[in-house]
Coordinates of C-alpha atoms and ligand atoms in Angstrom, one line a residue:
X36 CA 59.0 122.9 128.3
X37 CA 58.7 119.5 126.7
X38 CA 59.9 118.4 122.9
X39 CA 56.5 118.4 121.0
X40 CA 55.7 114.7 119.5
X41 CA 53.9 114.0 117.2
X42 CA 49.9 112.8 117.4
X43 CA 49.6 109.4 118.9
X44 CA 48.9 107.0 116.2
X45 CA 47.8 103.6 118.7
X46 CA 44.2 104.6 118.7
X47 CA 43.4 104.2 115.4
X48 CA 41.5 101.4 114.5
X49 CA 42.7 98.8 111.8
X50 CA 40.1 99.1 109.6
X51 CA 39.8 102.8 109.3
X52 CA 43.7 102.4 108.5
X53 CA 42.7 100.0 105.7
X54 CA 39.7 102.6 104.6
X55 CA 42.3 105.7 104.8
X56 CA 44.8 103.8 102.6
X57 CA 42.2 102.5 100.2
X58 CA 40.7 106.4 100.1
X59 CA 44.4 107.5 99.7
X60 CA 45.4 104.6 96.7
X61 CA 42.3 105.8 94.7
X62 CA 43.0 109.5 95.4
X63 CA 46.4 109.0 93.3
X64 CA 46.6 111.8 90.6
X65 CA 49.5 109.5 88.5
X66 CA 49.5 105.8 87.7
X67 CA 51.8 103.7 90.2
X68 CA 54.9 102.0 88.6
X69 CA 54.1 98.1 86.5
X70 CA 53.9 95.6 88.9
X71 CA 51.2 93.0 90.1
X72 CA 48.6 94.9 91.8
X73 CA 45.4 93.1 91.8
X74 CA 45.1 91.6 95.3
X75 CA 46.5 88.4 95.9
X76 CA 46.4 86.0 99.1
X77 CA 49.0 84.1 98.3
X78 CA 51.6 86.7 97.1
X79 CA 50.7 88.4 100.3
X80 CA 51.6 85.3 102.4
X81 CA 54.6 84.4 99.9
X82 CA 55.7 87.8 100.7
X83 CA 55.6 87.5 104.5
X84 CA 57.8 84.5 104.4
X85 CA 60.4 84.7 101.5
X86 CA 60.6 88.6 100.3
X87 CA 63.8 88.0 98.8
X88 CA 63.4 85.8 95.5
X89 CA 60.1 87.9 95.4
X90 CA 61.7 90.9 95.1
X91 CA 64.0 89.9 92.8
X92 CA 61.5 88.1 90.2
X93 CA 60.0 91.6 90.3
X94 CA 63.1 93.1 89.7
X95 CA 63.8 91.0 86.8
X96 CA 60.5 91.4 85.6
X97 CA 59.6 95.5 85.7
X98 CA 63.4 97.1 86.3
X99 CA 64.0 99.1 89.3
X100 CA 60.9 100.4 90.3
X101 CA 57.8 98.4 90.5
X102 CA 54.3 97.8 92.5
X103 CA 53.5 94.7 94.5
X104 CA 49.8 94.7 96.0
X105 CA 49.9 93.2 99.5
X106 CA 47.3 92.8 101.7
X107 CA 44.9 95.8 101.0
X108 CA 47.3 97.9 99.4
X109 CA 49.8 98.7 96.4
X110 CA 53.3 99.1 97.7
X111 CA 56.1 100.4 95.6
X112 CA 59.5 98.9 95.9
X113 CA 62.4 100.5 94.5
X114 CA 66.1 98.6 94.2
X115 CA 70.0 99.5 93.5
X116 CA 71.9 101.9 93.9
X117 CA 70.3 104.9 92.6
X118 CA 67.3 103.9 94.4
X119 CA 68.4 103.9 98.0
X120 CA 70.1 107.2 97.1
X121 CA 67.3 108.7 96.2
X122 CA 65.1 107.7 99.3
X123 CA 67.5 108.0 102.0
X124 CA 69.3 111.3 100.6
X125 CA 69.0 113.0 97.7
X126 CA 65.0 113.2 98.2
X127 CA 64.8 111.5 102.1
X128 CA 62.2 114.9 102.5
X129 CA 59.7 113.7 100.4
X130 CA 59.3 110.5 102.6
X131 CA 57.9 109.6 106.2
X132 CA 58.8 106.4 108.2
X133 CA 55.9 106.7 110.4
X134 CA 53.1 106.1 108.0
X135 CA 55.0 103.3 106.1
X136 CA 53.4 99.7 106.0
X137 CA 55.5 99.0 108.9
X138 CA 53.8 101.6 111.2
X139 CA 52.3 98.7 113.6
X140 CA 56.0 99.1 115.3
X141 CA 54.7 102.1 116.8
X142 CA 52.5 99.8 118.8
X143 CA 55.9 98.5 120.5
X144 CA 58.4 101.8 120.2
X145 CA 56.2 104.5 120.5
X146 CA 57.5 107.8 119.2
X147 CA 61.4 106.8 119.1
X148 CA 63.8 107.7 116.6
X149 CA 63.2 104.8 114.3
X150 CA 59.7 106.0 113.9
X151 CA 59.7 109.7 113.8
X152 CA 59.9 112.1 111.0
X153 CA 60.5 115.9 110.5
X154 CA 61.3 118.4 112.7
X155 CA 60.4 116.0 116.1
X156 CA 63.2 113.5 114.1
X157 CA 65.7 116.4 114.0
X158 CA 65.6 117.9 117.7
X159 CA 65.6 114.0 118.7
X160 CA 68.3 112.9 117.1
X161 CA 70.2 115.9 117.5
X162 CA 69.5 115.6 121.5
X163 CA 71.2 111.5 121.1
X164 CA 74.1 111.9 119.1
X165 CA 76.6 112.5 121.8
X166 CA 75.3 109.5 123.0
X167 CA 76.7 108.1 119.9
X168 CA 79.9 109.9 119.6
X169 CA 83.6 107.7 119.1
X170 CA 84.8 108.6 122.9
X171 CA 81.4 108.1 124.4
X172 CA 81.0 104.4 122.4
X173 CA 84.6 103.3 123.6
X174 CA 83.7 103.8 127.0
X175 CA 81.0 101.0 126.4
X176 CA 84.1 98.4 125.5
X177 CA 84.5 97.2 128.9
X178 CA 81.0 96.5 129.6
X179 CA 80.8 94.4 125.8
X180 CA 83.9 92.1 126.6
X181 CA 83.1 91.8 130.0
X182 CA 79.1 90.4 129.5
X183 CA 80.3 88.7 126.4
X184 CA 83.3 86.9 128.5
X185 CA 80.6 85.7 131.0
X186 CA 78.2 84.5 128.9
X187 CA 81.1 82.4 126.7
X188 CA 80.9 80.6 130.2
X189 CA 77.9 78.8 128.7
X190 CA 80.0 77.4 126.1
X191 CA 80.7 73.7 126.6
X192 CA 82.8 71.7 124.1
X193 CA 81.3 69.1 122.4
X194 CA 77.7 70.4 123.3
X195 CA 75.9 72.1 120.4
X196 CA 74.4 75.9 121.5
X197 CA 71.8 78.0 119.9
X198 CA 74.2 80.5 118.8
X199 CA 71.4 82.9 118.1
X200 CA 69.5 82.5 121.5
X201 CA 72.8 82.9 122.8
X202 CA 73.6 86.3 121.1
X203 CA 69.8 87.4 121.6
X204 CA 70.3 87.1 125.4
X205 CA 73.9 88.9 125.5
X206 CA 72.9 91.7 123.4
X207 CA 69.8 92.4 125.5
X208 CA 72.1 92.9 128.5
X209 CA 74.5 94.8 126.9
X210 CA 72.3 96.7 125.6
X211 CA 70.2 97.1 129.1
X212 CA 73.7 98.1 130.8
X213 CA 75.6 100.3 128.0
X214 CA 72.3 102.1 126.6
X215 CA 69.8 102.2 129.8
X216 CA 72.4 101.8 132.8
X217 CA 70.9 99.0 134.3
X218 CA 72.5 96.2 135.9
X219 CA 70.7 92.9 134.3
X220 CA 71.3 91.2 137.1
X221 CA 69.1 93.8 139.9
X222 CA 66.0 92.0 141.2
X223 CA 64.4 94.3 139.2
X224 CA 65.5 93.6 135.5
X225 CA 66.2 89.8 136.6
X226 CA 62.1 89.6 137.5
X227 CA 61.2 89.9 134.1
X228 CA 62.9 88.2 131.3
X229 CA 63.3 91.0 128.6
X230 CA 64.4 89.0 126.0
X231 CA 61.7 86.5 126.0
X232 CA 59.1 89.5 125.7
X233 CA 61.0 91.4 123.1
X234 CA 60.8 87.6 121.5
X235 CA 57.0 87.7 122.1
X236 CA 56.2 91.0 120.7
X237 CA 58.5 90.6 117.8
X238 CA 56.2 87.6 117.4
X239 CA 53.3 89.9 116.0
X240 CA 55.6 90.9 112.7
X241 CA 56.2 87.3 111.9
X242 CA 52.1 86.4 112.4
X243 CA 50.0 86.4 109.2
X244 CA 48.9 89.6 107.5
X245 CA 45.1 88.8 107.8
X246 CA 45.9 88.1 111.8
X247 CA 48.0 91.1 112.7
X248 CA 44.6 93.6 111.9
X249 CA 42.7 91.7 114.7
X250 CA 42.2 93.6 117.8
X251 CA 41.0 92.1 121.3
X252 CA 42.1 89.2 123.7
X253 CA 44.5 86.3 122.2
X254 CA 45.3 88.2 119.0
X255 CA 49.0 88.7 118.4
X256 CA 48.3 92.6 118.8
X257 CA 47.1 91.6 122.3
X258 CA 50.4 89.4 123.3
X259 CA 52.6 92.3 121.7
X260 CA 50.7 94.9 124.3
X261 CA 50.7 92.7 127.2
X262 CA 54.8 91.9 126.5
X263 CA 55.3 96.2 125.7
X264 CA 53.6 96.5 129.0
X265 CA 55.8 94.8 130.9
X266 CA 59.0 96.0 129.3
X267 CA 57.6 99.6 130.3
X268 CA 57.2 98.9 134.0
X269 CA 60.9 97.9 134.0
X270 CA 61.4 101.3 131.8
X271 CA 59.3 103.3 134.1
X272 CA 60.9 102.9 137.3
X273 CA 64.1 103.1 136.0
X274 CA 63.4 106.3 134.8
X275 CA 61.3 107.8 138.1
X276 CA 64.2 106.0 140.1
X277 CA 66.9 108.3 138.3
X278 CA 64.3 111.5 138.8
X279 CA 64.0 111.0 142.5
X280 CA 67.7 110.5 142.9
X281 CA 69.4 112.4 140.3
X282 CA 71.7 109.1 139.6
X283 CA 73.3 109.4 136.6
X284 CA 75.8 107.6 134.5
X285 CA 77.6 107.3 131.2
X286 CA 74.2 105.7 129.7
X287 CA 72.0 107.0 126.5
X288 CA 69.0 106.9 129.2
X289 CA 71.0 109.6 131.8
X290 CA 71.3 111.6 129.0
X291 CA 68.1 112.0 127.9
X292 CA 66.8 112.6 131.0
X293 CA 69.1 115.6 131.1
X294 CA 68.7 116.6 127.5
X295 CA 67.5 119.6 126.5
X296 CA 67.4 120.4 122.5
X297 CA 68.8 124.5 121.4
X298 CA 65.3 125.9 122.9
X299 CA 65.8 124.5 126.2
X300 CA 62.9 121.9 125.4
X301 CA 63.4 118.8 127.4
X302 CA 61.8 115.3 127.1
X303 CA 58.6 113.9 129.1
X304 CA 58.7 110.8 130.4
X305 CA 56.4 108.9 127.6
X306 CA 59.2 110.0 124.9
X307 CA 62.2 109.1 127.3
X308 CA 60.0 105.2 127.1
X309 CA 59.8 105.6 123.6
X310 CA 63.1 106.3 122.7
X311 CA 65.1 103.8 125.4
X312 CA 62.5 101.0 124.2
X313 CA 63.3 101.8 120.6
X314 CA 67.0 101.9 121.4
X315 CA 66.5 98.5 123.3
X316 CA 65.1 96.4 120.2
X317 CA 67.4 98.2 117.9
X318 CA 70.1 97.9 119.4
X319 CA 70.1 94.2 120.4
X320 CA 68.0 92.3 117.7
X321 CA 70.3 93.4 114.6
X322 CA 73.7 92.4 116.4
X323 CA 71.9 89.3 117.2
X324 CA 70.9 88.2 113.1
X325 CA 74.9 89.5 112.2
X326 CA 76.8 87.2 114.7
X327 CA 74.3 84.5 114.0
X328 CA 74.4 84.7 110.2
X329 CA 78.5 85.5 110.5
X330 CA 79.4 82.4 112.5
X331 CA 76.6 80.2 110.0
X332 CA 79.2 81.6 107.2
X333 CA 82.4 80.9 109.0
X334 CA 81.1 77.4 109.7
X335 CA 80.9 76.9 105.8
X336 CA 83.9 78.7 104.9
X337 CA 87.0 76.7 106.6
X338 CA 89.8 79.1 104.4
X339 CA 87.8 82.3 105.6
X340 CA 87.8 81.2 109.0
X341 CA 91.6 80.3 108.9
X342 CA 92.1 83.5 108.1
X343 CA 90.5 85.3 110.7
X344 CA 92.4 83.0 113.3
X345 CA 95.5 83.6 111.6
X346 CA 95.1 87.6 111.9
X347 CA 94.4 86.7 115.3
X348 CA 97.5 85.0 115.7
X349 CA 99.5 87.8 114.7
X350 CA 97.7 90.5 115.9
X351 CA 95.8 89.6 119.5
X352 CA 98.0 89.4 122.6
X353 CA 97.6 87.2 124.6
X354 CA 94.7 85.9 122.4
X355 CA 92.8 89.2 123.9
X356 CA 91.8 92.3 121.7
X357 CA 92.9 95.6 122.8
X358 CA 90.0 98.3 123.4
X359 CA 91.5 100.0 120.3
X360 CA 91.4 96.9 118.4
X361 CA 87.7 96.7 119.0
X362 CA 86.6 99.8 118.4
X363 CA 88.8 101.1 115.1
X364 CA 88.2 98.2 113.0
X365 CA 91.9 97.5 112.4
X366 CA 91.3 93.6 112.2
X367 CA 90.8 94.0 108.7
X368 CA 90.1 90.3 107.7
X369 CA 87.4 90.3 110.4
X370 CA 86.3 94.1 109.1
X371 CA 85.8 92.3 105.5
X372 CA 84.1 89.6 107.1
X373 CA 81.5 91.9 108.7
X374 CA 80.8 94.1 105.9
X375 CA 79.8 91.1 103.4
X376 CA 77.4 89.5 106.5
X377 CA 75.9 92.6 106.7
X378 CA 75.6 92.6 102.6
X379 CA 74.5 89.3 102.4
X380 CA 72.0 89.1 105.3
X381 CA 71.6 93.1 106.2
X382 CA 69.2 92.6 109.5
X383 CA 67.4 96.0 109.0
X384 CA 66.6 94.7 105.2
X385 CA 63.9 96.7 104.5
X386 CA 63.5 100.3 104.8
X387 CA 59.6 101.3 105.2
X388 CA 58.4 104.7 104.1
X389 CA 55.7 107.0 102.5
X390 CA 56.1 109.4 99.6
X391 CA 54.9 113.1 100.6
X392 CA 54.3 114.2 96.8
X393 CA 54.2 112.8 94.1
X394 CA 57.3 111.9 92.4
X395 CA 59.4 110.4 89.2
X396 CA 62.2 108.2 89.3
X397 CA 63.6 106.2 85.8
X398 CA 60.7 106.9 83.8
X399 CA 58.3 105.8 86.4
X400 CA 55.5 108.2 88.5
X401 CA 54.8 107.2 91.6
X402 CA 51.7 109.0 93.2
X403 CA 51.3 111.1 96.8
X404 CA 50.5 108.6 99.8
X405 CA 52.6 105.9 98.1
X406 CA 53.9 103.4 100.7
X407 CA 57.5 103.4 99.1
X408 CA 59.8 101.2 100.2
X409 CA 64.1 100.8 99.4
X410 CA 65.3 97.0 100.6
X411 CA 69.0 96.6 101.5
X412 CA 68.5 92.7 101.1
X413 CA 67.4 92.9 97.4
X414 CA 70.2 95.8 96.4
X415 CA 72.7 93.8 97.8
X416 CA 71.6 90.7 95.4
X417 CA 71.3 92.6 92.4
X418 CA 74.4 90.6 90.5
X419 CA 75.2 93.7 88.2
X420 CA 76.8 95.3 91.4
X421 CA 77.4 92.4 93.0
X422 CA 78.8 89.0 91.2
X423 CA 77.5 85.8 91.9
X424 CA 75.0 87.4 95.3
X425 CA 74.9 84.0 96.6
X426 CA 78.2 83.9 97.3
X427 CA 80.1 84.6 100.8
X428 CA 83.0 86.9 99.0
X429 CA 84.7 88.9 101.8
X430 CA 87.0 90.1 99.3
X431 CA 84.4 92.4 98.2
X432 CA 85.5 94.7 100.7
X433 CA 88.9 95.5 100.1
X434 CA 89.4 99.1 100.8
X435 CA 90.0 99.9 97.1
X436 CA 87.0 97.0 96.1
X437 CA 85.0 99.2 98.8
X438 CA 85.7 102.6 96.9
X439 CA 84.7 101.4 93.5
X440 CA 81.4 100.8 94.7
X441 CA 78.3 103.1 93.0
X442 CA 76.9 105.4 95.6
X443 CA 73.9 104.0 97.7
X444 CA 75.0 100.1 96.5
X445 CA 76.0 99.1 100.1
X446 CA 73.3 100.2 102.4
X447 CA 73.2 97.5 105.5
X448 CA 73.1 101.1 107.9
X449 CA 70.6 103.0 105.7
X450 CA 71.6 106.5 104.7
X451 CA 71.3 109.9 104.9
X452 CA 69.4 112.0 108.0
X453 CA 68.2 108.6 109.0
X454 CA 71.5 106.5 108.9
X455 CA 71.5 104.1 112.1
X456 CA 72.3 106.1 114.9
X457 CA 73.7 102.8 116.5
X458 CA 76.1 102.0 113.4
X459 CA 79.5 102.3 115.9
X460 CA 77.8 100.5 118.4
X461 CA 76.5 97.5 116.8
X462 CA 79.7 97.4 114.7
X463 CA 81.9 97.4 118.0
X464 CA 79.6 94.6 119.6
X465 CA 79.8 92.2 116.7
X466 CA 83.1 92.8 116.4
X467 CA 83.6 92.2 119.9
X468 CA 81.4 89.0 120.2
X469 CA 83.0 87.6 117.4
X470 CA 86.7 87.9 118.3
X471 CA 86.2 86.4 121.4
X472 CA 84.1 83.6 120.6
X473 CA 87.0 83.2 117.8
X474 CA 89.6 83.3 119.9
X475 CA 88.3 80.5 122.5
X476 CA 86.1 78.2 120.2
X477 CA 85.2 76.8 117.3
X478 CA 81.8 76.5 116.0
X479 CA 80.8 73.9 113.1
X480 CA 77.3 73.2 111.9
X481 CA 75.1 70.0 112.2
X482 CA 75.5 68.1 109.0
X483 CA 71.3 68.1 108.3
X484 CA 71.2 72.3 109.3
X485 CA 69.9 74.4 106.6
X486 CA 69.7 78.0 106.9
X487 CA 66.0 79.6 106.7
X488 CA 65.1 83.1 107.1
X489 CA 62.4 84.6 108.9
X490 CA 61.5 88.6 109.4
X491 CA 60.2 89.7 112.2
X492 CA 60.6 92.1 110.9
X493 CA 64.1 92.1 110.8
X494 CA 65.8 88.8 109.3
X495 CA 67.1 86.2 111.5
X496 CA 67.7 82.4 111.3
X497 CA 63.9 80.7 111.3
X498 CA 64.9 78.1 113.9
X499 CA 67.4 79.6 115.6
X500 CA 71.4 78.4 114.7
X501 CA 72.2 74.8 116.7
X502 CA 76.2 75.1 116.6
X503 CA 78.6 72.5 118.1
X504 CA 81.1 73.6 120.5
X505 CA 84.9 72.6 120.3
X506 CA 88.1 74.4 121.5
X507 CA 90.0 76.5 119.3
X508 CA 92.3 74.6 116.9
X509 CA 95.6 76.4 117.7
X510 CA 97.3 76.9 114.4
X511 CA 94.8 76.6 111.3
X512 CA 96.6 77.6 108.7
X513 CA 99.7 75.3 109.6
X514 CA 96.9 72.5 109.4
X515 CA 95.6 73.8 106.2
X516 CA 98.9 74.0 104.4
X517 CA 100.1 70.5 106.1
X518 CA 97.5 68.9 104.5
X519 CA 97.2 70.7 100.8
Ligands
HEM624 C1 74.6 95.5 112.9 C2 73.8 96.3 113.6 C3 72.8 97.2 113.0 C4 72.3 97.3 111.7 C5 72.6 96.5 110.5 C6 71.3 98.4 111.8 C7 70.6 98.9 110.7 C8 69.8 100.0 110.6 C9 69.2 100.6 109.5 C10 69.2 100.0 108.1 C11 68.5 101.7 109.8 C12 67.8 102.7 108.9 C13 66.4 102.1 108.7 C14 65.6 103.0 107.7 O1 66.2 103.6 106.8 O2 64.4 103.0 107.7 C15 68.7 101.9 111.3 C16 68.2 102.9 112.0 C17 68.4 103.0 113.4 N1 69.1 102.2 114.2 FE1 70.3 100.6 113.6 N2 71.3 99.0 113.0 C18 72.2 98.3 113.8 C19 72.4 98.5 115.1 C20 71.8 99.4 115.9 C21 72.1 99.6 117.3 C22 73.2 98.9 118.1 C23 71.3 100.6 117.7 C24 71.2 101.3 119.1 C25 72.1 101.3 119.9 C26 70.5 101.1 116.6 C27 69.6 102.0 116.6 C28 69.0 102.6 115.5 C29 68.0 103.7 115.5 C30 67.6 104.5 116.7 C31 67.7 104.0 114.2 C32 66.8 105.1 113.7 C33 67.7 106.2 113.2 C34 66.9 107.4 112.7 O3 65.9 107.2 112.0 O4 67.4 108.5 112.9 N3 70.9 100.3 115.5 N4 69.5 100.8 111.7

C-alpha cells in the first residue's frame, strides 16, 4: 500500500489563495501583534530585496513579535531566542510549513519533506533518516573530495572565477551522485543542464510579489513549470530505470524506493519525485550561499585565513584531509569558521509557517491562520545575543562560547521535528570544499566587489562572487609575523 500525502495544493488558483487568506485574516478572533499592517507597495518590494534591516527596524520598533503586511496579507514575525524555541519545539504542533507564505515551493518540490506536515511529515522522515545516519554520510566522503578535486581543475591562477557558479555546479553533482545515484556525467543527466534549471526556477522567488500571482505563458510561474518539468523527466527515468532493474546503491533515492514505513506502506512514484527533487535543491543551493559567503569572509579576514592554513599545516598530511577529518569536525579553527558563516549569512534564513490555533507569546495574541514566521538571519543579528552582528567573530564559537549560548539563539539548521535532515551532509560538503580549495589556492576579492544579497528564497550573493585565483602562499603565518 502507498504512504497517504496530503491533497495536492498546485490547482489552486492565485486569487482564490488571496480570497482564502483575506477570508481567514478577517476571521481572526484576537488582534495580531503591533506592527505596520496597512498595505504597502513599497514595503512589500523593500521586503523582497533587503528583509534584513527590515526586520530589524521592526524589531527595534515593536520587540520580539510584530506584524508586517506584505502583499495581501499580515504576516507575523517573531525573533530571538525564545522565539525560534517556541516555533520549532516547544509548540512546533501548532504550526504548518505547507500553508506558510512560502507555499509556492510546492509548485517546484511537490510533497517533500521540506513542505510536509503531520503525520505524512513523520512516516517520511522516519522512512529517510537512515539515509542520514553518521556511517551512511561517511560513505559519501569519497564521492565529495573526488567531484570537488575535479572541478578545482577549473581553477586557474591569476584568472578570477565565480566562486558561487562554481560551488552551484559542484554541489548539484554531488548531490545528483551521493543523494540520487546518478552519474552527472551519463548522456542522460549531461543532456540537461540541472543547475541552470534549478537557477531558472529559483528565479520565480526572486521575481516581484505582484508578478509571481500571474498564471499563463511567459510568467515566472510558467518558466518555473517548464524548468520542474524537465528536472522530472531526468527524475522519472531514473526512478522506472531502478524499478525495471532492481539496481540499487548506497543513494537516498535506492532507499526510498525500497522504503517501507512500520505499516508496510511504501512510496508511489509522484512522492519518490517529490522528495529526491526536494532533496536536490536542498541539498545543493545552501552549501552553495555557505562556501560562497565563507570564502567572501576569508578574503577580508587575512589573520582568520592564516589560521585556517596554519591548522592545516599542522594537521593535514600531505596537504590532504583524512575521511575522519572531514566528517568529525576536528579542524576546529575551520569548525568556528563555519558555524559564524552560517550565523552571519544562515542560507535557509527564513523559516515559513502557519499557526494552527490561536496562540500568546510575550504579551502578544496572535490569531488562528496566522502566517507566522521565525528568521535565523534576524536572530543571529540581534546584538543582545550577539555583539557587534556585523562583525565576522569566529571566536564566537569556542566550545565553551558555544555552550553559554541561550537556547534557540543559533538556529542556521532550524530545530526541533523539523531540524535539516541534511545538517551532516551539508556540514561534511562545505567542510570538504573548503579544505581543499584552502589547501591548493588562494582566493582574494576584486578591489570594487561589494557583497549584495539576494533570496531566492534562500540568500546568496546578488551577482554571484568574482574571486581571483593564486597558489597557496606556503607559510602564512611565518609571513604574517615576518612582517608585524
Ligand atoms: C549548510 C547547509 C544547510 C543549511 C544551512 C540548511 C538549513 C535548513 C533549515 C534552516 C531547515 C529548516 C527550515 C524550517 O524550519 O522551515 C532545513 C530543512 C531541511 N533541509 Fe537543510 N540545510 C542545509 C543543507 C541541507 C542538505 C545538504 C540537505 C539534503 C541533503 C538538506 C535537506 C533539508 C530537508 C529535506 C529539510 C526539511 C526537513 C524537515 O522538515 O523534516 N539540507 N535545512
Amino acid at each position: 500500500m502507498a504512504l497517504v500525502g496530503p491533497e495536492p495544493l498546485l490547482n489552486t488558483s492565485p486569487l482564490s489563495v488571496v480570497l482564502g487568506d483575506l477570508r481567514d485574516e478577517r476571521a481572526a478572533t484576537v488582534p495580531f501583534p503591533p506592527g505596520e499592517t496597512r498595505f504597502s507597495l513599497a514595503r512589500t518590494r523593500r521586503f523582497a530585496e533587503e528583509p534584513l534591516p527590515m526586520l530589524l527596524e521592526a524589531y527595534q520598533r515593536f520587540g520580539p513579535v510584530f506584524t508586517l503586511r506584505l502583499f495581501h496579507a499580515n504576516v507575523v514575525f517573531m525573533l530571538g531566542p525564545a522565539a525560534n524555541h517556541h516555533i520549532t519545539v516547544s509548540h512546533a504542533s501548532n504550526f504548518v510549513w505547507r500553508d506558510s507564505h512560502f507555499r509556492d515551493l510546492i509548485g517546484l518540490m511537490g510533497d517533500g519533506l521540506l513542505t510536509i506536515d503531520g503525520e505524512f511529515h513523520r512516516r517520511s522522515r522516519l522512512i529517510m533518516l537512515p539515509a542520514f545516519h553518521r556511517e551512511h554520510i561517511a560513505a559519501s566522503v569519497d564521492a565529495i573530495v573526488q567531484e570537488t578535486s575535479r572541478a578545482l581543475d577549473d581553477f586557474a591562477p591569476g584568472e578570477t572565477i565565480d566562486l558561487y557558479a562554481w560551488t552551484r555546479h559542484l554541489a548539484l553533482r554531488v548531490a545528483m551522485r551521493a543523494l540520487f545515484g546518478v552519474d552527472p556525467d551519463s548522456a542522460q543527466a549531461r543532456s540537461i543542464d540541472a543547475a541552470g534549471l534549478f537557477e531558472d526556477a529559483l528565479a520565480f522567488y526572486a521575481s516581484d510579489y505582484f508578478l509571481r500571482v500571474l498564471r499563463g505563458p511567459f510568467t515566472p510561474w510558467a518558466r518555473l513549470q517548464h524548468a520542474a518539468r524537465k528536472l522530472d523527466t531526468l527524475i522519472y527515468s531514473e526512478i522506472s530505470r531502478r524499478r525495471a532493474t532492481g539496481e540499487r546503491g548506497s543513494d537516498i533515492l535506492s532507499l526510498l524506493l525500497d522504503a517501507q514505513d512500520e505499516d508496510g506502506n511504501t512510496l508511489g512514484d509522484l512522492q519518490i519525485r517529490d522528495q529526491v527533487m526536494t532533496l536536490l535543491f536542498a541539498g545543493h543551493d545552501t552549501t552553495t550561499s555557505t562556501v560562497s559567503f565563507m570564502f567572501h569572509e576569508l578574503a577580508r579576514h587575512p589573520q582568520i585565513l592564516a589560521r585556517l592554513l596554519a591548522e592545516q599545516d599542522a594537521r593535514l598530511a600531505n596537504g590532504q584531509p583524512s575521511a575522519a577529518q572531514l566528517t568529525s569536525g576536528e579542524l576546529t579553527q575551520l569548525e568556528m569558521v563555519l558555524d559564524e558563516t552560517l550565523r552571519k549569512y544562515p542560507p535557509a534564513w527564513v523559516g515559513p509557517r502557519r499557526s494552527v490555533e490561536a496562540f500568546e507569546f510575550q504579551g502578544h495574541t496572535v490569531p488562528a491562520r496566522a502566517f507566522v514566521n521565525y528568521s535565523s538571519w534576524a536572530s543571529h543579528h540581534l546584538p543582545d545575543v550577539f555583539p557587534q552582528p556585523e562583525e565576522f567573530q569566529p571566536e564566537r564559537f569556542t566550545p565553551e562560547a558555544r555552550a553559554a549560548l541561550p537556547k534557540g539563539a543559533y538556529v542556521p539548521f532550524g530545530g526541533g521535528s523539523r531540524t535539516c535532515i541534511g545538517m551532516r551532509f551539508g556540514q561534511l560538503e562545505v567542510r570538504t570544499i573548503a579544505t581543499l580549495i584552502l589547501s591548493r589556492f588562494t582566493l582574494s576579492l576584486p578591489e570594487d566587489f561589494r557583497l549584495e544579497i539576494r533570496q531566492m528564497p534562500t540568500i546568496s550573493p546578488k551577482v554571484g562572487l568574482p574571486m581571483l585565483v593564486r597558489p597557496r602562499t606556503p607559510t602564512p603565518l611565518l609571513r604574517l609575523s615576518a612582517a608585524a
